[in-house]
PDB file of C-alpha atoms in Angstrom:
ATOM      1  CA  UNK A 171      21.421 -21.341  16.582  1.00 58.00           C
ATOM      2  CA  UNK A 172      17.988 -22.933  16.925  1.00 64.00           C
ATOM      3  CA  UNK A 173      16.176 -23.273  13.610  1.00 72.00           C
ATOM      4  CA  UNK A 174      13.200 -25.204  14.986  1.00 85.00           C
ATOM      5  CA  UNK A 175       9.758 -23.666  14.592  1.00 87.00           C
ATOM      6  CA  UNK A 176       8.197 -22.264  17.736  1.00 86.00           C
ATOM      7  CA  UNK A 177       4.731 -23.361  18.874  1.00 91.00           C
ATOM      8  CA  UNK A 178       2.932 -20.495  17.087  1.00 91.00           C
ATOM      9  CA  UNK A 179       4.760 -21.179  13.821  1.00 91.00           C
ATOM     10  CA  UNK A 180       3.873 -24.859  14.049  1.00 93.00           C
ATOM     11  CA  UNK A 181       0.236 -23.900  14.570  1.00 94.00           C
ATOM     12  CA  UNK A 182       0.224 -21.641  11.493  1.00 94.00           C
ATOM     13  CA  UNK A 183       2.004 -24.333   9.470  1.00 95.00           C
ATOM     14  CA  UNK A 184      -0.468 -27.034  10.451  1.00 96.00           C
ATOM     15  CA  UNK A 185      -3.466 -24.770   9.834  1.00 96.00           C
ATOM     16  CA  UNK A 186      -2.185 -23.881   6.372  1.00 97.00           C
ATOM     17  CA  UNK A 187      -1.353 -27.503   5.545  1.00 97.00           C
ATOM     18  CA  UNK A 188      -4.820 -28.651   6.563  1.00 97.00           C
ATOM     19  CA  UNK A 189      -6.447 -25.990   4.384  1.00 98.00           C
ATOM     20  CA  UNK A 190      -4.108 -26.760   1.495  1.00 98.00           C
ATOM     21  CA  UNK A 191      -4.727 -30.509   1.643  1.00 98.00           C
ATOM     22  CA  UNK A 192      -8.511 -30.084   1.855  1.00 97.00           C
ATOM     23  CA  UNK A 193      -9.277 -27.063  -0.322  1.00 97.00           C
ATOM     24  CA  UNK A 194      -6.388 -26.571  -2.754  1.00 98.00           C
ATOM     25  CA  UNK A 195      -4.572 -29.774  -3.644  1.00 97.00           C
ATOM     26  CA  UNK A 196      -7.637 -31.804  -4.771  1.00 97.00           C
ATOM     27  CA  UNK A 197      -8.670 -29.023  -7.169  1.00 97.00           C
ATOM     28  CA  UNK A 198      -5.416 -27.505  -8.411  1.00 95.00           C
ATOM     29  CA  UNK A 199      -5.024 -29.540 -11.610  1.00 94.00           C
ATOM     30  CA  UNK A 200      -8.619 -28.941 -12.710  1.00 94.00           C
ATOM     31  CA  UNK A 201      -8.411 -25.215 -11.895  1.00 93.00           C
ATOM     32  CA  UNK A 202      -5.285 -24.908 -14.037  1.00 87.00           C
ATOM     33  CA  UNK A 203      -6.802 -26.895 -16.883  1.00 86.00           C
ATOM     34  CA  UNK A 204      -9.990 -24.833 -16.944  1.00 86.00           C
ATOM     35  CA  UNK A 205      -8.310 -21.499 -16.021  1.00 83.00           C
ATOM     36  CA  UNK A 206     -10.767 -21.327 -13.125  1.00 90.00           C
ATOM     37  CA  UNK A 207     -10.463 -18.628 -10.472  1.00 92.00           C
ATOM     38  CA  UNK A 208     -11.537 -20.067  -7.070  1.00 95.00           C
ATOM     39  CA  UNK A 209     -13.225 -17.035  -5.474  1.00 94.00           C
ATOM     40  CA  UNK A 210     -15.185 -19.080  -2.915  1.00 95.00           C
ATOM     41  CA  UNK A 211     -12.030 -20.879  -1.833  1.00 97.00           C
ATOM     42  CA  UNK A 212     -10.259 -17.554  -1.380  1.00 96.00           C
ATOM     43  CA  UNK A 213     -13.102 -16.416   0.876  1.00 95.00           C
ATOM     44  CA  UNK A 214     -12.561 -19.542   2.974  1.00 96.00           C
ATOM     45  CA  UNK A 215      -8.881 -18.595   3.160  1.00 97.00           C
ATOM     46  CA  UNK A 216      -9.950 -15.146   4.326  1.00 95.00           C
ATOM     47  CA  UNK A 217     -11.946 -16.682   7.169  1.00 95.00           C
ATOM     48  CA  UNK A 218      -8.716 -18.259   8.442  1.00 95.00           C
ATOM     49  CA  UNK A 219      -6.756 -15.008   8.178  1.00 94.00           C
ATOM     50  CA  UNK A 220      -4.687 -16.019   5.159  1.00 97.00           C
ATOM     51  CA  UNK A 221      -5.641 -12.855   3.247  1.00 96.00           C
ATOM     52  CA  UNK A 222      -4.400 -10.451   5.935  1.00 94.00           C
ATOM     53  CA  UNK A 223      -1.309 -12.157   7.297  1.00 95.00           C
ATOM     54  CA  UNK A 224       0.880  -9.052   7.717  1.00 91.00           C
ATOM     55  CA  UNK A 225      -1.890  -6.745   8.917  1.00 91.00           C
ATOM     56  CA  UNK A 226      -1.819  -5.653  12.559  1.00 89.00           C
ATOM     57  CA  UNK A 227      -4.217  -7.440  14.867  1.00 89.00           C
ATOM     58  CA  UNK A 228      -5.918  -4.161  15.850  1.00 85.00           C
ATOM     59  CA  UNK A 229      -7.133  -3.959  12.237  1.00 85.00           C
ATOM     60  CA  UNK A 230      -8.336  -7.548  12.205  1.00 83.00           C
ATOM     61  CA  UNK A 231      -5.219  -9.119  10.675  1.00 89.00           C
ATOM     62  CA  UNK A 232      -3.002 -11.908  11.955  1.00 92.00           C
ATOM     63  CA  UNK A 233      -0.059  -9.617  12.678  1.00 92.00           C
ATOM     64  CA  UNK A 234       2.539 -12.072  11.420  1.00 94.00           C
ATOM     65  CA  UNK A 235       6.100 -11.298  10.438  1.00 91.00           C
ATOM     66  CA  UNK A 236       7.448 -12.158   6.988  1.00 90.00           C
ATOM     67  CA  UNK A 237       9.070 -15.395   8.171  1.00 92.00           C
ATOM     68  CA  UNK A 238       5.836 -16.641   9.723  1.00 94.00           C
ATOM     69  CA  UNK A 239       3.902 -15.676   6.588  1.00 95.00           C
ATOM     70  CA  UNK A 240       6.446 -17.533   4.446  1.00 95.00           C
ATOM     71  CA  UNK A 241       5.775 -20.688   6.447  1.00 95.00           C
ATOM     72  CA  UNK A 242       2.064 -20.313   5.682  1.00 97.00           C
ATOM     73  CA  UNK A 243       2.639 -19.627   1.972  1.00 97.00           C
ATOM     74  CA  UNK A 244       4.990 -22.595   1.685  1.00 96.00           C
ATOM     75  CA  UNK A 245       2.249 -24.943   2.862  1.00 97.00           C
ATOM     76  CA  UNK A 246      -0.444 -23.341   0.727  1.00 98.00           C
ATOM     77  CA  UNK A 247       1.735 -23.465  -2.400  1.00 97.00           C
ATOM     78  CA  UNK A 248       2.096 -27.218  -2.038  1.00 97.00           C
ATOM     79  CA  UNK A 249      -1.623 -27.403  -2.699  1.00 97.00           C
ATOM     80  CA  UNK A 250      -1.950 -24.838  -5.516  1.00 96.00           C
ATOM     81  CA  UNK A 251       0.899 -22.579  -6.538  1.00 94.00           C
ATOM     82  CA  UNK A 252      -1.111 -20.172  -8.704  1.00 91.00           C
ATOM     83  CA  UNK A 253      -3.829 -19.575  -6.100  1.00 95.00           C
ATOM     84  CA  UNK A 254      -1.175 -19.021  -3.441  1.00 96.00           C
ATOM     85  CA  UNK A 255       0.629 -16.585  -5.743  1.00 93.00           C
ATOM     86  CA  UNK A 256      -2.500 -14.456  -5.876  1.00 94.00           C
ATOM     87  CA  UNK A 257      -2.796 -14.621  -2.076  1.00 96.00           C
ATOM     88  CA  UNK A 258       0.713 -13.177  -1.783  1.00 95.00           C
ATOM     89  CA  UNK A 259      -0.246 -10.272  -4.071  1.00 94.00           C
ATOM     90  CA  UNK A 260      -3.459  -9.609  -2.169  1.00 95.00           C
ATOM     91  CA  UNK A 261      -1.564  -9.710   1.137  1.00 95.00           C
ATOM     92  CA  UNK A 262       0.919  -7.161  -0.189  1.00 93.00           C
ATOM     93  CA  UNK A 263      -1.897  -4.848  -1.261  1.00 92.00           C
ATOM     94  CA  UNK A 264      -3.850  -5.044   1.981  1.00 93.00           C
ATOM     95  CA  UNK A 265      -0.651  -4.522   3.986  1.00 93.00           C
ATOM     96  CA  UNK A 266       0.047  -1.297   2.075  1.00 91.00           C
ATOM     97  CA  UNK A 267      -3.455  -0.073   2.907  1.00 90.00           C
ATOM     98  CA  UNK A 268      -2.910  -0.910   6.576  1.00 90.00           C
ATOM     99  CA  UNK A 269       0.389   0.987   6.722  1.00 89.00           C
ATOM    100  CA  UNK A 270      -0.138   3.940   4.412  1.00 90.00           C
ATOM    101  CA  UNK A 271      -3.865   4.263   3.746  1.00 88.00           C
ATOM    102  CA  UNK A 272      -6.096   6.866   5.359  1.00 88.00           C
ATOM    103  CA  UNK A 273      -8.412   5.928   8.193  1.00 88.00           C
ATOM    104  CA  UNK A 274     -11.323   6.444   5.793  1.00 87.00           C
ATOM    105  CA  UNK A 275      -9.920   3.882   3.345  1.00 87.00           C
ATOM    106  CA  UNK A 276      -9.239   1.385   6.111  1.00 86.00           C
ATOM    107  CA  UNK A 277     -12.756   1.752   7.503  1.00 85.00           C
ATOM    108  CA  UNK A 278     -14.435   1.486   4.102  1.00 84.00           C
ATOM    109  CA  UNK A 279     -12.357  -1.207   2.424  1.00 86.00           C
ATOM    110  CA  UNK A 280     -10.675  -3.331   5.065  1.00 85.00           C
ATOM    111  CA  UNK A 281     -13.475  -5.678   6.158  1.00 87.00           C
ATOM    112  CA  UNK A 282     -14.209  -6.740   2.579  1.00 90.00           C
ATOM    113  CA  UNK A 283     -10.539  -7.148   1.676  1.00 91.00           C
ATOM    114  CA  UNK A 284      -9.528  -9.146   4.738  1.00 90.00           C
ATOM    115  CA  UNK A 285     -12.493 -11.514   4.327  1.00 91.00           C
ATOM    116  CA  UNK A 286     -11.896 -12.115   0.620  1.00 92.00           C
ATOM    117  CA  UNK A 287     -15.277 -10.704  -0.328  1.00 93.00           C
ATOM    118  CA  UNK A 288     -13.295  -8.159  -2.340  1.00 94.00           C
ATOM    119  CA  UNK A 289      -9.853  -8.793  -3.825  1.00 95.00           C
ATOM    120  CA  UNK A 290      -6.946  -6.505  -4.647  1.00 94.00           C
ATOM    121  CA  UNK A 291      -4.059  -6.650  -7.091  1.00 94.00           C
ATOM    122  CA  UNK A 292      -1.088  -4.441  -7.959  1.00 92.00           C
ATOM    123  CA  UNK A 293       0.149  -2.867 -11.184  1.00 91.00           C
ATOM    124  CA  UNK A 294       3.543  -1.340 -11.899  1.00 91.00           C
ATOM    125  CA  UNK A 295       4.846  -2.799 -15.169  1.00 92.00           C
ATOM    126  CA  UNK A 296       4.225  -0.867 -18.397  1.00 92.00           C
ATOM    127  CA  UNK A 297       4.724  -1.791 -22.071  1.00 91.00           C
ATOM    128  CA  UNK A 298       7.352   0.882 -22.730  1.00 82.00           C
ATOM    129  CA  UNK A 299       9.351   0.758 -19.518  1.00 82.00           C
ATOM    130  CA  UNK A 300       8.891  -2.658 -17.952  1.00 82.00           C
ATOM    131  CA  UNK A 301       9.174  -2.466 -14.161  1.00 85.00           C
ATOM    132  CA  UNK A 302      11.494   0.545 -14.187  1.00 81.00           C
ATOM    133  CA  UNK A 303       9.787   2.698 -11.584  1.00 81.00           C
ATOM    134  CA  UNK A 304      11.518   5.893 -12.692  1.00 79.00           C
ATOM    135  CA  UNK A 305      10.291   5.537 -16.282  1.00 83.00           C
ATOM    136  CA  UNK A 306       6.599   4.844 -15.757  1.00 88.00           C
ATOM    137  CA  UNK A 307       4.258   6.978 -17.871  1.00 90.00           C
ATOM    138  CA  UNK A 308       0.727   6.266 -16.616  1.00 95.00           C
ATOM    139  CA  UNK A 309      -0.402   9.704 -15.543  1.00 95.00           C
ATOM    140  CA  UNK A 310      -2.777  10.901 -12.818  1.00 95.00           C
ATOM    141  CA  UNK A 311      -3.670  14.545 -13.346  1.00 95.00           C
ATOM    142  CA  UNK A 312      -4.777  16.532 -10.302  1.00 94.00           C
ATOM    143  CA  UNK A 313      -8.257  17.854 -11.094  1.00 94.00           C
ATOM    144  CA  UNK A 314      -8.947  19.402  -7.698  1.00 92.00           C
ATOM    145  CA  UNK A 315     -11.325  16.940  -6.048  1.00 91.00           C
ATOM    146  CA  UNK A 316     -10.121  13.892  -8.003  1.00 95.00           C
ATOM    147  CA  UNK A 317      -7.344  12.499 -10.183  1.00 97.00           C
ATOM    148  CA  UNK A 318      -7.823  11.805 -13.881  1.00 98.00           C
ATOM    149  CA  UNK A 319      -5.860   8.680 -14.784  1.00 98.00           C
ATOM    150  CA  UNK A 320      -4.686   7.752 -18.283  1.00 98.00           C
ATOM    151  CA  UNK A 321      -2.247   5.053 -19.311  1.00 96.00           C
ATOM    152  CA  UNK A 322      -1.597   1.356 -19.668  1.00 96.00           C
ATOM    153  CA  UNK A 323      -0.126  -1.388 -17.505  1.00 96.00           C
ATOM    154  CA  UNK A 324       0.899  -4.891 -18.494  1.00 94.00           C
ATOM    155  CA  UNK A 325       1.546  -8.234 -16.774  1.00 92.00           C
ATOM    156  CA  UNK A 326      -0.897  -7.298 -14.022  1.00 92.00           C
ATOM    157  CA  UNK A 327      -1.716 -10.474 -12.110  1.00 90.00           C
ATOM    158  CA  UNK A 328      -5.433 -11.308 -12.096  1.00 90.00           C
ATOM    159  CA  UNK A 329      -6.458  -7.745 -12.958  1.00 93.00           C
ATOM    160  CA  UNK A 330      -9.633  -9.147 -14.515  1.00 92.00           C
ATOM    161  CA  UNK A 331     -10.533 -10.794 -11.193  1.00 93.00           C
ATOM    162  CA  UNK A 332      -9.573  -7.985  -8.812  1.00 94.00           C
ATOM    163  CA  UNK A 333     -12.141  -5.583  -7.370  1.00 95.00           C
ATOM    164  CA  UNK A 334      -9.540  -2.942  -6.539  1.00 94.00           C
ATOM    165  CA  UNK A 335      -6.070  -2.386  -7.851  1.00 94.00           C
ATOM    166  CA  UNK A 336      -3.016  -0.530  -6.598  1.00 91.00           C
ATOM    167  CA  UNK A 337      -1.618   1.526  -9.442  1.00 94.00           C
ATOM    168  CA  UNK A 338       1.681   3.355  -9.447  1.00 93.00           C
ATOM    169  CA  UNK A 339       1.050   6.558 -11.401  1.00 94.00           C
ATOM    170  CA  UNK A 340       2.930   9.700 -12.314  1.00 93.00           C
ATOM    171  CA  UNK A 341       1.649  12.773 -10.487  1.00 91.00           C
ATOM    172  CA  UNK A 342       4.723  14.982 -10.901  1.00 85.00           C
ATOM    173  CA  UNK A 343       7.959  15.485 -12.893  1.00 81.00           C
ATOM    174  CA  UNK A 344      10.471  12.692 -13.548  1.00 76.00           C
ATOM    175  CA  UNK A 345      13.420  14.645 -12.205  1.00 73.00           C
ATOM    176  CA  UNK A 346      15.078  13.969  -9.861  1.00 71.00           C
ATOM    177  CA  UNK A 347      14.939  10.213 -10.406  1.00 68.00           C
ATOM    178  CA  UNK A 348      11.983   8.404  -8.806  1.00 72.00           C
ATOM    179  CA  UNK A 349      10.204  11.685  -8.031  1.00 78.00           C
ATOM    180  CA  UNK A 350       6.635  12.488  -9.003  1.00 87.00           C
ATOM    181  CA  UNK A 351       5.253   8.979  -8.347  1.00 91.00           C
ATOM    182  CA  UNK A 352       2.141   8.204  -6.306  1.00 92.00           C
ATOM    183  CA  UNK A 353       0.030   5.190  -5.333  1.00 92.00           C
ATOM    184  CA  UNK A 354      -3.670   5.189  -6.141  1.00 95.00           C
ATOM    185  CA  UNK A 355      -6.201   2.593  -5.096  1.00 94.00           C
ATOM    186  CA  UNK A 356      -8.557   2.258  -8.067  1.00 96.00           C
ATOM    187  CA  UNK A 357     -11.973   0.620  -8.157  1.00 95.00           C
ATOM    188  CA  UNK A 358     -11.975  -1.710 -11.173  1.00 96.00           C
ATOM    189  CA  UNK A 359     -15.640  -0.872 -11.762  1.00 95.00           C
ATOM    190  CA  UNK A 360     -14.777   2.772 -12.440  1.00 95.00           C
ATOM    191  CA  UNK A 361     -15.751   3.943 -15.943  1.00 97.00           C
ATOM    192  CA  UNK A 362     -12.699   3.911 -18.208  1.00 97.00           C
ATOM    193  CA  UNK A 363     -10.987   0.905 -16.591  1.00 97.00           C
ATOM    194  CA  UNK A 364     -10.624  -2.155 -18.792  1.00 96.00           C
ATOM    195  CA  UNK A 365      -8.513  -5.301 -18.918  1.00 95.00           C
ATOM    196  CA  UNK A 366      -7.370  -7.707 -21.604  1.00 93.00           C
ATOM    197  CA  UNK A 367      -6.093 -11.156 -20.605  1.00 89.00           C
ATOM    198  CA  UNK A 368      -2.664 -12.082 -21.973  1.00 88.00           C
ATOM    199  CA  UNK A 369      -2.676 -15.415 -23.782  1.00 81.00           C
ATOM    200  CA  UNK A 370       0.660 -17.229 -23.868  1.00 74.00           C
ATOM    201  CA  UNK A 371       1.740 -19.915 -26.332  1.00 66.00           C
ATOM    202  CA  UNK A 372       1.022 -22.436 -23.587  1.00 63.00           C
ATOM    203  CA  UNK A 373      -2.524 -21.128 -23.206  1.00 60.00           C
ATOM    204  CA  UNK A 374      -4.358 -18.813 -20.846  1.00 65.00           C
ATOM    205  CA  UNK A 375      -2.380 -17.019 -18.154  1.00 75.00           C
ATOM    206  CA  UNK A 376      -3.222 -15.102 -14.964  1.00 84.00           C
ATOM    207  CA  UNK A 377      -1.753 -11.900 -16.434  1.00 89.00           C
ATOM    208  CA  UNK A 378      -3.572  -8.975 -18.034  1.00 92.00           C
ATOM    209  CA  UNK A 379      -3.075  -5.709 -19.793  1.00 94.00           C
ATOM    210  CA  UNK A 380      -4.846  -2.971 -17.840  1.00 96.00           C
ATOM    211  CA  UNK A 381      -6.049   0.253 -19.448  1.00 97.00           C
ATOM    212  CA  UNK A 382      -7.041   3.565 -17.858  1.00 98.00           C
ATOM    213  CA  UNK A 383      -8.962   5.952 -20.117  1.00 98.00           C
ATOM    214  CA  UNK A 384      -9.934   9.195 -18.344  1.00 98.00           C
ATOM    215  CA  UNK A 385     -10.589   7.324 -15.099  1.00 98.00           C
ATOM    216  CA  UNK A 386     -11.743   9.545 -12.246  1.00 98.00           C
ATOM    217  CA  UNK A 387     -10.248   8.496  -8.906  1.00 97.00           C
ATOM    218  CA  UNK A 388     -11.247  10.279  -5.666  1.00 94.00           C
ATOM    219  CA  UNK A 389      -8.476  12.159  -3.866  1.00 92.00           C
ATOM    220  CA  UNK A 390      -9.058  10.070  -0.744  1.00 91.00           C
ATOM    221  CA  UNK A 391      -7.850   7.009  -2.687  1.00 93.00           C
ATOM    222  CA  UNK A 392      -4.295   8.341  -2.615  1.00 93.00           C
ATOM    223  CA  UNK A 393      -2.243   5.930  -0.479  1.00 91.00           C
ATOM    224  CA  UNK A 394       0.733   7.522   1.206  1.00 85.00           C
ATOM    225  CA  UNK A 395       2.016  10.978   0.401  1.00 84.00           C
ATOM    226  CA  UNK A 396       1.642  12.685  -2.974  1.00 78.00           C
ATOM    227  CA  UNK A 397       4.698  12.133  -5.212  1.00 78.00           C
ATOM    228  CA  UNK A 398       6.208   9.778  -2.624  1.00 74.00           C
ATOM    229  CA  UNK A 399       4.925   6.439  -3.904  1.00 64.00           C
ATOM    230  CA  UNK A 400       8.388   5.107  -4.698  1.00 61.00           C
ATOM    231  CA  UNK A 401       9.119   4.823  -0.974  1.00 62.00           C
ATOM    232  CA  UNK A 402       6.191   2.383  -0.630  1.00 61.00           C
ATOM    233  CA  UNK A 403       6.949   0.400  -3.774  1.00 56.00           C
TER     234      UNK A 403
END
């Protein structure tokens, strides 16, 4: 079996290494020390396609498989692990939009997300249930033309830096197991959304508590089918 990289994989590897050596590695220690979030650097990563690695080329992404993307992330992480970790989260979020989002969402949100002008994160974990999908309690009540979201998430990576966030919410009954769960894409500027950074003994961290207090989310921000979010997660 041949484990050598093909020519495309070598190109992606070298491109990522060059970016990592120039933009990430010289700054990583200072960014960690100052808890600095490098938004401009992420936009430069977006220009190279690093923020839409899994997205199909017809939507402006690089159309890479998971192995190819792993080669890119491996090189980027050698420059700055924490910044690369956020890139992996953002890539996951934008991929979910590309696969399960409506055409309206893709048209409205994709250009800004793939470029890094806007950033996305993901929240599942809750204080009372951890990452147990079947036990989540954050509720999205169907109000006709919108959902009304109430609840709390925890350990949400860079929630205070994200412009939009994927939230797993309960839209139906808990039985049978994993039923009644949906994905909502929530604008972090919506009234009622707030975050609180989690401070560890070692100092500041990239994690936040995220609160939803009567947050109105348009119906078109439902990603995937109603009550079927567990199949995406």
